[in-house]
XYZ file of N, CA and C in Angstrom:
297
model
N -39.015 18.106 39.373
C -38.096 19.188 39.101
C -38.667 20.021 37.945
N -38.819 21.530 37.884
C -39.686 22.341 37.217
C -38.335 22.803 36.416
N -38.258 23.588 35.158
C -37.097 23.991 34.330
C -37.786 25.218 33.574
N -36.816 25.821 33.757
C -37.477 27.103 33.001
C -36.712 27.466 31.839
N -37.634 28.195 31.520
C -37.785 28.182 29.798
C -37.011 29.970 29.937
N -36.275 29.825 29.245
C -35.602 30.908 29.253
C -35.236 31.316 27.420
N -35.508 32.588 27.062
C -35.720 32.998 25.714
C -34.010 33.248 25.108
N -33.873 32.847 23.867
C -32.581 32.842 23.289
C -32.833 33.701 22.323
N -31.474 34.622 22.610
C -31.430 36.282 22.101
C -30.020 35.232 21.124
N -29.889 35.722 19.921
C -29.528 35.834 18.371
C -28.821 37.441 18.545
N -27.561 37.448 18.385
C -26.959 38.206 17.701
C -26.616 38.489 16.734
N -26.657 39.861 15.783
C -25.861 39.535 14.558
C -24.442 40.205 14.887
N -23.387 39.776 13.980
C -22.277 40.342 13.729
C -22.780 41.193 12.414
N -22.647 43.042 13.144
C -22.622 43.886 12.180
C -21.434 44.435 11.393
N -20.478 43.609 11.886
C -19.138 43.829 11.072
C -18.866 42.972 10.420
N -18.206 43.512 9.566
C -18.050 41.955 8.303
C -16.625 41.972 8.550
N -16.157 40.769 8.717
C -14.550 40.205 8.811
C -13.568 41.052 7.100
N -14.526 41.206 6.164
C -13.684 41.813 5.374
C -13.596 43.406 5.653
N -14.407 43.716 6.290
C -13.878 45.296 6.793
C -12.822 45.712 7.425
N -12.310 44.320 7.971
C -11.260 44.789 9.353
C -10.271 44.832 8.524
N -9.038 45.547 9.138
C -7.826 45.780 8.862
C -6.883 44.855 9.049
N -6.347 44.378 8.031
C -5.397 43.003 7.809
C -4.260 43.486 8.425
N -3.897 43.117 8.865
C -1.963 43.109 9.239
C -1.209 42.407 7.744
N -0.400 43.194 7.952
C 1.054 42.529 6.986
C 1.987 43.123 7.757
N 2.327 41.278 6.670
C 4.193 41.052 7.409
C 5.256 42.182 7.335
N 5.133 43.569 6.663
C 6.329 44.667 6.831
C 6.203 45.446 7.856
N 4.474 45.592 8.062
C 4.494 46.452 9.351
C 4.858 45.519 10.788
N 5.640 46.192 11.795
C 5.791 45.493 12.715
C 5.267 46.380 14.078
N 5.071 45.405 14.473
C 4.421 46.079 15.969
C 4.988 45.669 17.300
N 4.794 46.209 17.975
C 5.611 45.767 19.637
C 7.353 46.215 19.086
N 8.130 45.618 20.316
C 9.645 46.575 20.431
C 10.092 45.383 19.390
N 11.694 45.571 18.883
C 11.849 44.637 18.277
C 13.002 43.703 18.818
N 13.057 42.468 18.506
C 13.604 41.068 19.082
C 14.925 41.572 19.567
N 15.441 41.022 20.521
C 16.445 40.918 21.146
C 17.860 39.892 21.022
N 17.172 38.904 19.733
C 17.366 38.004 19.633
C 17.097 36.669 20.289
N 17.502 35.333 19.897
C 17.494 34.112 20.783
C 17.960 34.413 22.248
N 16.672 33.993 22.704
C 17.422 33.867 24.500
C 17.034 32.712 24.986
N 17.642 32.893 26.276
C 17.573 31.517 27.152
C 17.114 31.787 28.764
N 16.500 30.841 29.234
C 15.736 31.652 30.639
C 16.932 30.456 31.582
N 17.317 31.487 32.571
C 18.076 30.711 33.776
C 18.178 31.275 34.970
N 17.171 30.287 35.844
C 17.105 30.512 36.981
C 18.026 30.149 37.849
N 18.056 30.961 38.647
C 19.017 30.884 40.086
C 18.890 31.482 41.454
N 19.484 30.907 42.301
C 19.380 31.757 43.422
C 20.305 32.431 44.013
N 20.095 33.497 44.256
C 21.898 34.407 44.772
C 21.087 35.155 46.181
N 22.538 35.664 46.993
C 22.329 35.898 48.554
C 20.826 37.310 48.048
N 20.522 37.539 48.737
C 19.644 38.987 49.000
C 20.449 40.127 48.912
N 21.544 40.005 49.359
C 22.107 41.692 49.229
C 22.918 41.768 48.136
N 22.716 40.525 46.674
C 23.386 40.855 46.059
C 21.950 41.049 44.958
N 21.282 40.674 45.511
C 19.756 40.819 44.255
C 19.453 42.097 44.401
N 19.422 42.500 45.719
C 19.222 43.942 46.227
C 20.188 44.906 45.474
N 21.468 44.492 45.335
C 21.991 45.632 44.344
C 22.070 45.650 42.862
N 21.766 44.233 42.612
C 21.531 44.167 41.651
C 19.772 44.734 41.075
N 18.680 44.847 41.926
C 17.944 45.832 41.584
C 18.061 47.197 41.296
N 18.856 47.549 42.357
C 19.410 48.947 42.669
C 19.808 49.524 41.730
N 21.190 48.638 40.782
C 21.709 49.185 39.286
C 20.577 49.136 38.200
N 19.640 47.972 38.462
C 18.392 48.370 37.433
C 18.013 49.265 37.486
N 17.426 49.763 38.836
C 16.653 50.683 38.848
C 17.398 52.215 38.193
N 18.326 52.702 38.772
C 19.804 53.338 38.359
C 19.850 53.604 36.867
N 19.915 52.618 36.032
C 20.220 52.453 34.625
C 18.594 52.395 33.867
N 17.294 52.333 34.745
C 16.117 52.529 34.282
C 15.679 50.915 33.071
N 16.985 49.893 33.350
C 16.156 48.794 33.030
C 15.849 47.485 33.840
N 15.693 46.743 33.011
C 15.033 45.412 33.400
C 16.099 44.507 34.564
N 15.601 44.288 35.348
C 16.424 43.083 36.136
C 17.058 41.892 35.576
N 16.094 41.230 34.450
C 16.596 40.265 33.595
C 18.105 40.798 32.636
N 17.131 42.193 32.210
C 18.595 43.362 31.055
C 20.068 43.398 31.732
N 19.925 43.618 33.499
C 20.915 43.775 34.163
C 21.506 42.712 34.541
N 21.295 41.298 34.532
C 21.690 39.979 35.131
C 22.165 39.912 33.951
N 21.637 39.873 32.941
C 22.510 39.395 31.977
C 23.342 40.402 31.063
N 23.496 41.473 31.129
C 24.732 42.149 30.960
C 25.741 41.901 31.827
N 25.837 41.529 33.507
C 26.693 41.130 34.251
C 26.922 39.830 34.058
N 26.146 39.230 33.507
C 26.710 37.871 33.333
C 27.779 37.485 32.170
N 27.393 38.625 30.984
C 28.188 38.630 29.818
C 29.465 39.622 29.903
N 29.515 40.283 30.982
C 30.580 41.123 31.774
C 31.814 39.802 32.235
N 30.905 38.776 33.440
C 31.360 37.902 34.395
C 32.278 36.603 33.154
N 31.476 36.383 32.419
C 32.297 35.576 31.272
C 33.468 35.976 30.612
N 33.160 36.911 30.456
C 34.990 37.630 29.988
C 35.857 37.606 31.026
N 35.771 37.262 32.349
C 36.879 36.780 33.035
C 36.388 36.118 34.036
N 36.083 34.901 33.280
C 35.850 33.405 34.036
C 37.567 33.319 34.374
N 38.600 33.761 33.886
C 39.813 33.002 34.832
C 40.223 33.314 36.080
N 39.031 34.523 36.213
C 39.345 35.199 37.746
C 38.578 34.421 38.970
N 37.931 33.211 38.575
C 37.334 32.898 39.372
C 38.452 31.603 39.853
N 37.866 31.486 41.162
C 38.583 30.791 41.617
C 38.049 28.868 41.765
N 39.614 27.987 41.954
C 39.237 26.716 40.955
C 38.350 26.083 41.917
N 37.368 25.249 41.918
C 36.765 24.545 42.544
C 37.887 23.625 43.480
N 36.860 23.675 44.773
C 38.073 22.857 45.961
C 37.346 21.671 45.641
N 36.069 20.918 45.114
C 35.839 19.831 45.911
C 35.000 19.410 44.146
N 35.409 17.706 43.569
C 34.720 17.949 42.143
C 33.372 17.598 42.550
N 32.840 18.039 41.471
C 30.949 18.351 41.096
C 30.375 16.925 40.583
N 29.490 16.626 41.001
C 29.005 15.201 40.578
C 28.962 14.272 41.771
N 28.214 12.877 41.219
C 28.139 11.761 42.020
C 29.486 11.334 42.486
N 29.915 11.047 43.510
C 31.347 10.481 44.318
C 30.234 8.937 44.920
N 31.793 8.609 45.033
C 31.478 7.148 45.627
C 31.195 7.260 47.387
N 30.021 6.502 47.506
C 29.866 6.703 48.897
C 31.000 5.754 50.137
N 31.327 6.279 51.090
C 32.476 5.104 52.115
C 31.736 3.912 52.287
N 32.405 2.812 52.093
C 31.093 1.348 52.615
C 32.432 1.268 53.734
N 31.307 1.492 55.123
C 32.076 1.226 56.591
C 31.553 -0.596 57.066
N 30.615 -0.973 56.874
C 29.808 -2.191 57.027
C 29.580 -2.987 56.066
N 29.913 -4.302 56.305
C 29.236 -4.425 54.881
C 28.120 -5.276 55.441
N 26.626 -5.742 54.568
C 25.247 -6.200 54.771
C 25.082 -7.468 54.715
């Protein structure tokens, strides 16, 4: 097996790290915080994601901006919803046989 010899090119850094421009903590950059959030996924029918794009698009924001303004809409009258028919959680299974 033959190996070739291949020549190693050396760069310099013609900038010196003290030239560059420091950031400080007063200047701020990018939009600013929105505060603490929380990511929650779900799945809803299509023709309600569909309008719910629709008002994004409409109002010129974010899909996330619009789910969760309706969601903080939908919480102010959680009593309008209606009560669960059947409770949530593990139930006991029927034993028809026994082993």
């Amino acid at each position: 097996m033959r190996y070739r010899r291949v020549a190693h090119v050396h760069f310099r850094n013609s900038a010196k790290m003290a030239d560059m421009a420091k950031r400080t903590a007063a200047r701020s950059v990018g939009r600013p915080s929105k505060g603490p959030r929380d990511v929650i996924v779900t799945r809803v029918p299509t023709d309600d994601s569909a309008e719910l794009r629709e008002e994004a698009a409409a109002r010129d924001w974010s899909f996330s901006e619009t789910a969760a303004a309706l969601i903080r809409i939908g919480l102010r009258h959680r009593d309008e919803l209606p009560a669960p028919s059947k409770p949530h959680g593990q139930q006991e299974l029927p034993m028809n046989k026994a082993s």
